[in-house]
Coordinates of C-alpha atoms in Angstrom, one line a residue:
Chain A
X1 CA -33.2 85.5 136.5
X2 CA -31.3 86.5 139.7
X3 CA -28.2 84.6 138.5
X4 CA -28.1 86.6 135.2
X5 CA -28.4 89.9 137.0
X6 CA -25.5 88.9 139.2
X7 CA -23.4 88.0 136.2
X8 CA -24.2 91.1 134.3
X9 CA -23.4 93.4 137.3
X10 CA -20.2 91.4 138.0
X11 CA -18.9 90.5 141.4
X12 CA -16.9 93.4 142.9
X13 CA -13.2 93.0 143.6
X14 CA -13.6 93.1 147.4
X15 CA -15.3 89.7 147.5
X16 CA -12.4 88.2 145.7
X17 CA -9.9 89.8 148.1
X18 CA -11.9 88.5 151.1
X19 CA -12.3 85.0 149.7
X20 CA -8.6 84.7 148.9
X21 CA -7.6 86.1 152.3
X22 CA -9.8 83.4 153.9
X23 CA -8.3 80.7 151.8
X24 CA -4.8 81.9 152.6
X25 CA -5.6 82.0 156.3
X26 CA -7.0 78.4 156.2
X27 CA -3.8 77.4 154.5
X28 CA -1.5 79.1 157.0
X29 CA -3.4 77.8 160.0
X30 CA -3.4 74.3 158.5
X31 CA 0.4 74.4 158.1
X32 CA 0.8 75.6 161.7
X33 CA -1.5 73.1 163.5
X34 CA -1.7 69.9 161.4
X35 CA 0.9 67.1 161.9
X36 CA 0.4 64.9 158.8
X37 CA 2.9 65.8 156.2
X38 CA 0.5 65.2 153.3
X39 CA -2.1 67.5 154.8
X40 CA 0.7 70.1 155.2
X41 CA 1.5 69.8 151.5
X42 CA -2.2 70.3 150.7
X43 CA -2.3 73.4 152.9
X44 CA 0.7 74.9 151.1
X45 CA -1.1 74.3 147.8
X46 CA -4.1 76.1 149.2
X47 CA -1.9 79.1 150.1
X48 CA -0.6 79.1 146.5
X49 CA -4.1 78.8 145.1
X50 CA -5.3 81.8 147.2
X51 CA -2.5 83.8 145.6
X52 CA -3.6 82.5 142.2
X53 CA -7.2 83.6 142.8
X54 CA -6.1 87.0 143.9
X55 CA -3.9 87.5 140.9
X56 CA -6.6 86.4 138.4
X57 CA -9.2 88.6 140.1
X58 CA -6.9 91.7 139.9
X59 CA -5.9 90.8 136.4
X60 CA -9.5 90.9 135.2
X61 CA -10.1 94.0 137.3
X62 CA -7.2 95.9 135.6
X63 CA -8.1 94.3 132.3
X64 CA -4.5 93.2 131.8
X65 CA -3.1 89.7 131.1
X66 CA 0.0 90.0 133.3
X67 CA -1.7 88.5 136.4
X68 CA -3.0 85.5 134.4
X69 CA 0.5 84.8 133.0
X70 CA 1.9 84.9 136.5
X71 CA -0.7 82.3 137.5
X72 CA 0.7 79.9 134.9
X73 CA 4.2 80.4 136.4
X74 CA 2.9 79.7 139.8
X75 CA 1.1 76.6 138.7
X76 CA 4.3 75.2 137.1
X77 CA 6.3 76.0 140.2
X78 CA 3.6 74.4 142.4
X79 CA 3.8 71.3 140.3
X80 CA 7.6 71.2 140.6
X81 CA 7.4 71.8 144.4
X82 CA 4.8 69.0 144.8
X83 CA 7.0 66.6 142.9
X84 CA 10.0 67.3 145.0
X85 CA 8.0 67.4 148.2
X86 CA 6.3 64.1 147.6
X87 CA 9.6 62.4 146.8
X88 CA 11.1 63.8 150.0
X89 CA 8.1 62.4 151.9
X90 CA 8.6 59.0 150.3
X91 CA 12.3 59.0 151.2
X92 CA 11.5 60.0 154.8
X93 CA 8.8 57.4 155.0
X94 CA 11.3 54.7 154.0
X95 CA 13.6 55.7 156.8
X96 CA 11.1 56.2 159.6
X97 CA 7.9 54.6 158.5
X98 CA 5.6 57.5 159.2
X99 CA 4.6 60.9 157.7
X100 CA 3.8 62.5 161.1
X101 CA 6.0 65.6 161.2
X102 CA 6.1 65.8 165.0
X103 CA 8.1 62.5 165.0
X104 CA 10.9 64.2 163.0
X105 CA 12.7 65.4 166.0
X106 CA 16.2 63.8 165.8
X107 CA 17.8 67.2 165.0
X108 CA 18.0 69.4 168.0
X109 CA 20.4 71.2 170.3
Chain B
X1 CA 21.0 86.1 129.8
X2 CA 23.7 84.3 127.8
X3 CA 25.4 83.3 131.0
X4 CA 22.3 81.7 132.4
X5 CA 21.7 79.8 129.1
X6 CA 25.2 78.5 129.0
X7 CA 25.1 77.5 132.7
X8 CA 21.8 75.7 132.2
X9 CA 23.1 73.8 129.1
X10 CA 26.1 72.8 131.2
X11 CA 23.8 71.3 133.8
X12 CA 21.9 69.3 131.1
X13 CA 25.1 68.2 129.3
X14 CA 26.7 67.0 132.5
X15 CA 23.6 64.9 133.2
X16 CA 24.1 63.2 129.9
X17 CA 27.9 62.8 130.4
X18 CA 27.1 61.1 133.7
X19 CA 25.8 58.2 131.7
X20 CA 29.4 57.2 130.8
X21 CA 29.8 56.4 134.6
X22 CA 33.1 58.4 134.6
X23 CA 32.8 61.0 137.4
X24 CA 36.0 62.8 136.3
X25 CA 34.4 63.7 132.9
X26 CA 31.4 65.1 134.7
X27 CA 33.6 67.2 136.9
X28 CA 35.6 68.5 134.0
X29 CA 32.4 69.4 132.0
X30 CA 30.9 71.2 135.0
X31 CA 34.1 73.1 135.7
X32 CA 34.6 74.1 132.1
X33 CA 30.9 75.2 131.9
X34 CA 31.1 77.3 135.1
X35 CA 34.3 78.9 133.9
X36 CA 32.8 79.8 130.5
X37 CA 29.8 81.3 132.3
X38 CA 32.1 83.5 134.4
X39 CA 34.0 84.5 131.2
X40 CA 30.8 85.4 129.3
X41 CA 29.7 87.4 132.3
X42 CA 32.9 89.4 132.4
X43 CA 32.7 90.0 128.6
X44 CA 29.2 91.4 129.2
X45 CA 30.8 93.8 131.5
X46 CA 32.6 95.6 128.7
X47 CA 30.4 95.0 125.7
X48 CA 26.8 93.9 126.4
X49 CA 25.9 91.0 124.1
X50 CA 22.4 91.0 122.7
X51 CA 21.9 87.6 121.2
X52 CA 18.8 87.0 123.2
X53 CA 16.3 89.8 123.8
X54 CA 14.4 89.6 127.0
X55 CA 13.2 92.5 129.1
X56 CA 13.0 90.6 132.4
X57 CA 16.8 90.5 132.7
X58 CA 19.2 93.4 132.8
X59 CA 22.9 93.1 133.3
X60 CA 24.5 95.8 135.3
X61 CA 27.8 96.3 137.2
X62 CA 26.5 94.6 140.4
X63 CA 25.0 91.7 138.5
X64 CA 28.5 90.8 137.3
X65 CA 30.2 91.3 140.6
X66 CA 27.6 89.2 142.4
X67 CA 27.4 86.7 139.6
X68 CA 31.1 86.2 139.5
X69 CA 31.2 85.7 143.3
X70 CA 28.4 83.1 143.3
X71 CA 30.0 81.3 140.3
X72 CA 33.4 81.2 142.2
X73 CA 31.8 79.8 145.3
X74 CA 29.9 77.2 143.4
X75 CA 33.1 76.2 141.5
X76 CA 34.8 75.7 144.9
X77 CA 31.9 73.7 146.3
X78 CA 31.8 71.4 143.3
X79 CA 35.6 70.8 143.8
X80 CA 35.1 70.2 147.6
X81 CA 32.2 67.8 147.1
X82 CA 33.8 65.8 144.3
X83 CA 35.5 63.3 146.6
X84 CA 32.0 62.6 148.1
X85 CA 30.0 62.7 144.9
X86 CA 32.3 60.4 143.0
X87 CA 31.8 57.6 145.5
X88 CA 28.3 57.1 144.1
X89 CA 29.1 56.6 140.4
X90 CA 25.5 56.5 139.4
X91 CA 24.6 59.8 141.0
X92 CA 27.7 62.0 140.5
X93 CA 26.1 63.8 137.5
X94 CA 22.9 64.4 139.4
X95 CA 24.6 66.1 142.4
X96 CA 26.8 68.3 140.2
X97 CA 23.9 69.2 137.8
X98 CA 21.6 70.1 140.7
X99 CA 24.1 72.5 142.2
X100 CA 24.5 74.1 138.8
X101 CA 20.8 74.5 138.3
X102 CA 20.6 76.2 141.7
X103 CA 23.3 78.6 140.6
X104 CA 21.1 79.4 137.5
X105 CA 18.4 80.6 139.9
X106 CA 21.0 82.7 141.7
X107 CA 22.0 84.4 138.4
X108 CA 18.3 85.2 137.7
X109 CA 18.1 86.8 141.1
X110 CA 21.1 89.0 140.4
X111 CA 19.6 90.5 137.2
X112 CA 15.8 90.5 137.3
X113 CA 13.8 93.6 136.4
X114 CA 10.3 92.2 136.9
X115 CA 8.6 90.1 139.5
X116 CA 8.2 87.1 137.1
X117 CA 11.9 86.6 136.9
X118 CA 12.3 87.3 140.6
X119 CA 9.8 84.6 141.6
X120 CA 11.2 82.1 139.0
X121 CA 14.7 82.8 140.1
X122 CA 13.9 82.3 143.8
X123 CA 12.2 79.0 143.1
X124 CA 15.0 77.7 140.8
X125 CA 17.4 78.6 143.6
X126 CA 15.4 76.9 146.3
X127 CA 13.9 73.7 144.8
X128 CA 17.3 72.1 143.9
X129 CA 18.4 72.8 147.5
X130 CA 15.4 70.9 148.9
X131 CA 16.6 67.9 146.9
X132 CA 20.3 68.4 147.8
X133 CA 19.5 68.6 151.5
X134 CA 18.1 65.1 151.3
X135 CA 20.8 63.7 149.1
X136 CA 22.1 61.4 151.8
X137 CA 19.1 59.1 151.2
X138 CA 19.8 56.3 153.8
X139 CA 20.4 58.8 156.6
X140 CA 17.5 59.7 158.8
X141 CA 18.9 63.1 159.7
X142 CA 19.3 64.1 156.1
X143 CA 15.7 63.2 155.2
X144 CA 14.6 65.1 158.3
X145 CA 16.6 68.1 157.2
X146 CA 15.2 67.9 153.7
X147 CA 11.6 67.7 155.0
X148 CA 12.1 70.7 157.3
X149 CA 13.7 72.7 154.6
X150 CA 11.0 71.8 152.1
X151 CA 8.1 72.8 154.4
X152 CA 9.5 76.0 155.7
X153 CA 10.8 77.0 152.2
X154 CA 7.5 76.3 150.4
X155 CA 5.5 78.0 153.2
X156 CA 7.7 81.1 152.7
X157 CA 7.0 80.9 149.0
X158 CA 3.3 80.8 149.7
X159 CA 3.5 83.9 151.9
X160 CA 5.7 85.7 149.4
X161 CA 3.3 85.0 146.5
X162 CA 0.3 86.3 148.4
X163 CA 2.4 89.4 149.1
X164 CA 3.2 89.7 145.4
X165 CA -0.5 89.3 144.5
X166 CA -1.4 92.1 147.0
X167 CA 1.3 94.4 145.6
X168 CA 0.0 93.7 142.1
X169 CA -3.5 94.6 143.3
X170 CA -2.2 97.9 144.7
X171 CA 0.1 98.9 141.8
X172 CA -1.2 97.1 138.7
X173 CA 2.2 96.1 137.4
X174 CA 5.0 93.6 137.8
X175 CA 7.8 95.7 136.3
X176 CA 10.1 97.1 139.0
X177 CA 10.5 100.5 137.2
X178 CA 6.7 101.0 136.8
X179 CA 6.2 99.8 140.4
X180 CA 8.5 102.5 141.8
X181 CA 6.9 105.1 139.6
X182 CA 3.5 104.1 140.8
X183 CA 4.6 104.3 144.4
X184 CA 6.1 107.7 143.9
X185 CA 2.9 109.0 142.2
X186 CA 0.8 107.6 145.0
X187 CA -0.7 110.3 147.3
X188 CA -2.0 108.2 150.3
X189 CA -0.3 104.9 151.1
X190 CA -2.6 102.1 150.3
X191 CA -3.4 99.3 152.8
X192 CA -3.1 96.6 150.2
X193 CA 0.4 97.7 149.3
X194 CA 1.4 97.8 153.0
X195 CA 0.0 94.2 153.5
X196 CA 1.8 93.0 150.4
X197 CA 5.1 94.5 151.5
X198 CA 4.9 93.0 154.9
X199 CA 4.2 89.6 153.5
X200 CA 7.1 89.9 151.0
X201 CA 9.3 91.0 153.9
X202 CA 8.2 88.0 155.9
X203 CA 8.9 85.7 153.0
X204 CA 12.4 87.2 152.7
X205 CA 13.1 86.8 156.4
X206 CA 12.0 83.2 156.2
X207 CA 14.3 82.5 153.2
X208 CA 17.4 84.1 154.8
X209 CA 16.7 82.7 158.3
X210 CA 16.3 85.9 160.3
X211 CA 15.0 85.7 163.9
X212 CA 11.3 85.1 164.2
X213 CA 11.7 82.6 161.4
X214 CA 15.2 81.2 162.1
X215 CA 14.2 77.9 163.7
X216 CA 14.7 75.8 160.6
X217 CA 18.3 77.0 160.0
X218 CA 20.3 75.0 162.5
X219 CA 18.4 71.8 161.9
X220 CA 18.7 72.0 158.2
X221 CA 22.3 73.0 158.3
X222 CA 23.3 70.2 160.6
X223 CA 21.3 67.5 158.9
X224 CA 22.4 68.2 155.3
X225 CA 25.6 66.8 153.8
X226 CA 28.5 69.2 154.4
X227 CA 28.8 70.5 150.9
X228 CA 25.1 71.4 150.8
X229 CA 25.4 73.2 154.1
X230 CA 28.2 75.3 152.7
X231 CA 26.3 76.0 149.5
X232 CA 23.3 77.1 151.4
X233 CA 25.3 79.3 153.7
X234 CA 27.1 81.1 150.9
X235 CA 25.5 81.0 147.4
X236 CA 21.8 80.7 148.5
X237 CA 22.1 83.5 151.2
X238 CA 24.0 85.8 148.8
X239 CA 21.4 85.3 146.1
X240 CA 18.4 85.7 148.4
X241 CA 19.9 88.9 149.9
X242 CA 20.8 90.4 146.6
X243 CA 17.4 89.5 145.1
X244 CA 15.4 91.2 147.9
X245 CA 17.8 94.1 148.1
X246 CA 17.1 94.7 144.4
X247 CA 13.4 94.3 144.9
X248 CA 13.2 96.7 147.8
X249 CA 15.5 99.3 146.3
X250 CA 14.4 99.3 142.7
X251 CA 10.8 98.3 143.2
X252 CA 9.8 99.9 146.4
X253 CA 12.2 102.9 146.5
X254 CA 13.9 101.6 149.6
X255 CA 12.1 100.9 152.9
X256 CA 11.0 103.6 155.2
X257 CA 8.9 104.5 158.2
X258 CA 7.3 101.4 159.8
X259 CA 9.5 98.9 157.8
X260 CA 12.7 100.5 159.1
X261 CA 11.5 99.9 162.7
X262 CA 10.6 96.3 161.9
X263 CA 14.0 95.7 160.3
X264 CA 15.9 97.3 163.2
X265 CA 14.1 95.1 165.7
X266 CA 14.6 91.9 163.6
X267 CA 18.3 92.8 163.1
X268 CA 19.0 93.2 166.8
X269 CA 17.1 90.1 167.8
X270 CA 18.8 88.1 165.0
X271 CA 22.2 89.1 166.3
X272 CA 21.5 88.2 169.9
X273 CA 19.6 85.0 169.4
X274 CA 22.2 83.7 166.9
X275 CA 25.1 84.6 169.2
X276 CA 23.7 83.4 172.5
X277 CA 22.6 80.1 171.0
X278 CA 26.0 79.6 169.3
X279 CA 27.8 79.9 172.7
X280 CA 26.7 76.5 173.9
X281 CA 27.1 74.5 170.7
X282 CA 29.3 71.4 170.6
X283 CA 28.9 70.6 166.9
X284 CA 30.7 72.5 164.2
X285 CA 27.9 72.6 161.7
X286 CA 25.4 73.8 164.3
X287 CA 27.9 76.5 165.3
X288 CA 28.2 77.5 161.7
X289 CA 24.4 77.7 161.4
X290 CA 24.0 79.9 164.5
X291 CA 26.9 82.1 163.5
X292 CA 25.3 82.5 160.0
X293 CA 22.1 83.6 161.7
X294 CA 24.2 86.3 163.5
X295 CA 25.8 87.3 160.2
X296 CA 22.4 87.7 158.6
X297 CA 21.7 90.1 161.5
X298 CA 24.7 92.2 160.5
X299 CA 23.9 92.0 156.8
X300 CA 20.3 93.2 157.4
X301 CA 21.8 96.6 158.4
X302 CA 22.6 97.0 154.7
X303 CA 18.9 97.0 153.8
X304 CA 18.3 99.9 156.2
X305 CA 20.8 102.3 154.5
X306 CA 19.6 104.1 151.5
X307 CA 22.8 104.7 149.6
X308 CA 24.0 103.8 146.1
X309 CA 27.0 101.9 147.6
X310 CA 24.8 99.5 149.6
X311 CA 25.0 96.6 147.1
X312 CA 28.8 96.9 147.1
X313 CA 28.9 96.7 150.9
X314 CA 26.5 93.8 151.0
X315 CA 28.6 92.1 148.4
X316 CA 31.8 92.7 150.4
X317 CA 30.2 91.2 153.4
X318 CA 29.1 88.0 151.7
X319 CA 32.3 87.7 149.8
X320 CA 34.2 87.7 153.0
X321 CA 31.8 85.4 154.8
X322 CA 31.8 82.9 151.9
X323 CA 35.6 82.3 151.9
X324 CA 35.4 81.5 155.6
X325 CA 32.6 79.0 155.1
X326 CA 34.4 77.4 152.1
X327 CA 37.5 76.9 154.3
X328 CA 35.5 75.5 157.3
X329 CA 33.5 73.1 155.2
X330 CA 36.6 71.8 153.5
X331 CA 38.2 71.2 156.9
X332 CA 35.0 69.4 158.1
X333 CA 35.2 67.2 154.9
X334 CA 38.9 66.4 155.7
X335 CA 38.1 65.4 159.2
X336 CA 35.0 63.5 157.9
X337 CA 33.4 62.9 161.2
X338 CA 29.9 61.5 161.3
X339 CA 29.0 63.3 164.6
X340 CA 30.7 66.5 163.7
X341 CA 31.7 67.2 167.3
X342 CA 34.1 70.1 167.9
X343 CA 36.2 67.9 170.2
X344 CA 37.0 65.8 167.2
X345 CA 39.1 68.8 165.9
X346 CA 41.4 68.5 168.9
X347 CA 45.0 69.0 167.9
X348 CA 43.9 69.3 164.2
X349 CA 46.2 72.3 163.6
X350 CA 49.1 70.3 165.0
X351 CA 48.6 67.2 162.9
X352 CA 47.7 69.0 159.7
X353 CA 49.5 72.4 159.9
X354 CA 48.4 73.8 156.6
X355 CA 44.7 72.9 156.9
X356 CA 44.7 74.0 160.5
X357 CA 46.3 77.3 159.6
X358 CA 43.5 78.0 157.0
X359 CA 40.9 76.9 159.5
X360 CA 42.2 79.4 162.1
X361 CA 42.4 82.2 159.5
X362 CA 38.7 81.4 158.5
X363 CA 37.5 81.6 162.1
X364 CA 39.5 84.8 162.7
X365 CA 38.0 86.3 159.6
X366 CA 34.5 85.4 160.7
X367 CA 35.3 87.2 164.0
X368 CA 36.5 90.2 162.0
X369 CA 40.2 90.4 162.9
X370 CA 41.7 93.3 161.0
X371 CA 44.1 92.1 158.3
X372 CA 41.6 89.5 157.1
X373 CA 38.8 90.0 154.6
X374 CA 36.1 89.6 157.2
X375 CA 37.1 92.8 158.8
X376 CA 36.6 94.8 155.6
X377 CA 33.1 93.5 155.2
X378 CA 32.1 94.4 158.8
X379 CA 33.9 97.7 158.6
X380 CA 32.1 98.8 155.4
X381 CA 28.7 97.7 156.6
X382 CA 29.0 99.3 160.1
X383 CA 30.6 102.5 158.9
X384 CA 27.9 103.1 156.3
X385 CA 25.2 103.0 158.9
X386 CA 26.9 104.6 161.9
X387 CA 25.6 108.1 161.2
X388 CA 22.0 107.1 160.8
X389 CA 21.7 104.3 163.4
X390 CA 24.4 104.7 166.0
X391 CA 22.7 102.6 168.7
X392 CA 22.2 99.7 166.3
X393 CA 25.9 99.8 165.3
X394 CA 27.0 99.8 169.0
X395 CA 24.8 96.7 169.6
X396 CA 26.3 95.1 166.5
X397 CA 29.8 95.8 167.9
X398 CA 28.9 94.3 171.2
X399 CA 27.7 91.2 169.4
X400 CA 30.9 90.9 167.4
X401 CA 32.6 90.9 170.8
X402 CA 30.5 88.0 172.1
X403 CA 31.1 86.1 168.8
X404 CA 34.9 86.2 169.3
X405 CA 34.4 83.9 172.4
X406 CA 33.0 80.9 170.5
X407 CA 35.3 81.3 167.5
X408 CA 38.3 81.4 169.9
X409 CA 36.9 78.3 171.6
X410 CA 37.1 76.3 168.3
X411 CA 40.6 77.8 167.6
X412 CA 41.8 76.7 171.0
X413 CA 40.5 73.2 170.5
X414 CA 42.3 73.0 167.2
X415 CA 45.7 74.0 168.5
X416 CA 45.5 72.2 171.9
X417 CA 47.8 69.2 172.5
X418 CA 46.7 65.6 172.1
X419 CA 49.1 62.8 171.8
X420 CA 46.6 60.3 170.3
X421 CA 45.5 62.6 167.5
X422 CA 45.9 61.0 164.0
X423 CA 46.9 62.9 160.9
X424 CA 44.0 63.2 158.5
X425 CA 44.8 62.8 154.8
X426 CA 44.2 65.9 152.7
X427 CA 43.2 65.1 149.1
X428 CA 44.8 67.2 146.3
X429 CA 41.4 68.9 145.5
X430 CA 40.9 69.9 149.1
X431 CA 44.4 71.2 149.2
X432 CA 43.7 73.4 146.1
X433 CA 40.5 74.7 147.6
X434 CA 42.2 75.4 150.9
X435 CA 45.0 77.4 149.1
X436 CA 42.4 79.4 147.2
X437 CA 40.4 80.2 150.3
X438 CA 43.7 81.2 152.1
X439 CA 44.5 83.7 149.4
X440 CA 40.9 84.9 149.4
X441 CA 41.0 85.4 153.2
X442 CA 44.3 87.2 153.2
X443 CA 44.2 89.2 150.0
X444 CA 40.4 89.5 149.6
X445 CA 40.4 92.9 151.4
X446 CA 42.3 94.5 148.5
X447 CA 39.9 93.0 146.0
X448 CA 37.0 94.6 147.9
X449 CA 38.9 98.0 147.8
X450 CA 39.3 97.7 144.1
X451 CA 35.6 96.9 143.6
X452 CA 34.5 99.7 145.9

């Protein structure tokens, strides 16, 4: 009963903006404070997904399909990025036997 | 559009040709493909071809100028890197094809008219570079550089995308033309638009390595293989700058108010941090990295000036900068030193007079000494902004003065006497590239006059 009224009324756009801003912030904070490279990769995916959510929400708000098409582009790019990122991680792991980013400190002044 | 398709096919074809295990065939395919791309682009200049209809891409005068420059530099970098690529017979095709794919992304960034193509172009430009930064697989420094580049780059992508999503929310369109109309029609500025623009600006500053977000630059530049460092400093920077200049000018009607203040602060900080850190560097590639941060600071001035000539001035600046980097990277390939110390270049100009001469020209051009092409780039950028922002230009001039010190230090090392110095061998390809960049450095100024 309550659920059906919520769906009929629709969820207003502000909630989507707030939710995606929260997701984005979690992603950014995760990238800044975590040390494990795999977790970093996941946090970056979270940032991309926050952008996806916002685009889909605005797309349905404006009743256009542009935003949804953009989301497909982002998904493809995210997949490509994850592929490259994981291969770089494996290559680095073979050289140094760890994925802790704070141990990658050979390059400095 | 035709040029991008031809270039992309060249990349694919050279991957297949690499199966013959004959590096020279791959090199020839790639060079022919890149040359054909440049020719197709210049034909487009006179009579636009319409084989493929797509609204996301529009060829104009500056697309062709920027595209030809990026193509020329990629051509030179494929030539420079060939001696290194061909050592690994199984991977020659991969290296060359990845560089060509990255150039495809650059061409998208020179001609986009909507945010789809902008985003796709930026990613096609960046993702191959993450791979190339780590192409020296057994080397710990190279994988560290790749890892740092990948994480900072994809973080910047995330920030940029969130910015694009906010801008879409505020304007309801991805087309640059409709975006600028929507902004012009807007009565009160919307908070969503401001947030989106700030995030896009932050993504941009990340990608080009301006100061609050510059920390990855020197590490990535010094860890990557030499050719990749050069490619990142010239083609990638040129493409990123052109792409964002297009976005800000065509999409957002130029930056004003609050954004101008941010950009002035970033520009000044970038110049000082780059210069002061470069003063104490002992490795050539780190020096190049910090000096490239400084040059980004100068080039940011272009974004502040609302003027129809701005793209031409920015082009001149990166055209001049690119030739110096090509020459310096070639010299560092000739010396081929693992540690890349500047001391290793002692007496280089005495043992190899021609290569040494071009190296000195390149450094003088970076410093902006008058007859060379670097002077014209600096002159045009500074003179275009001097009326609006006199203090900024004075700071930029002071910084050019500081920069002369570390360039001269390298020159003095190169011409100093050392009896034990050995003559390095210069391969024919490197000699060709050095001659081309010498002509570029000396005569480039006239080309820029002709274009302007």
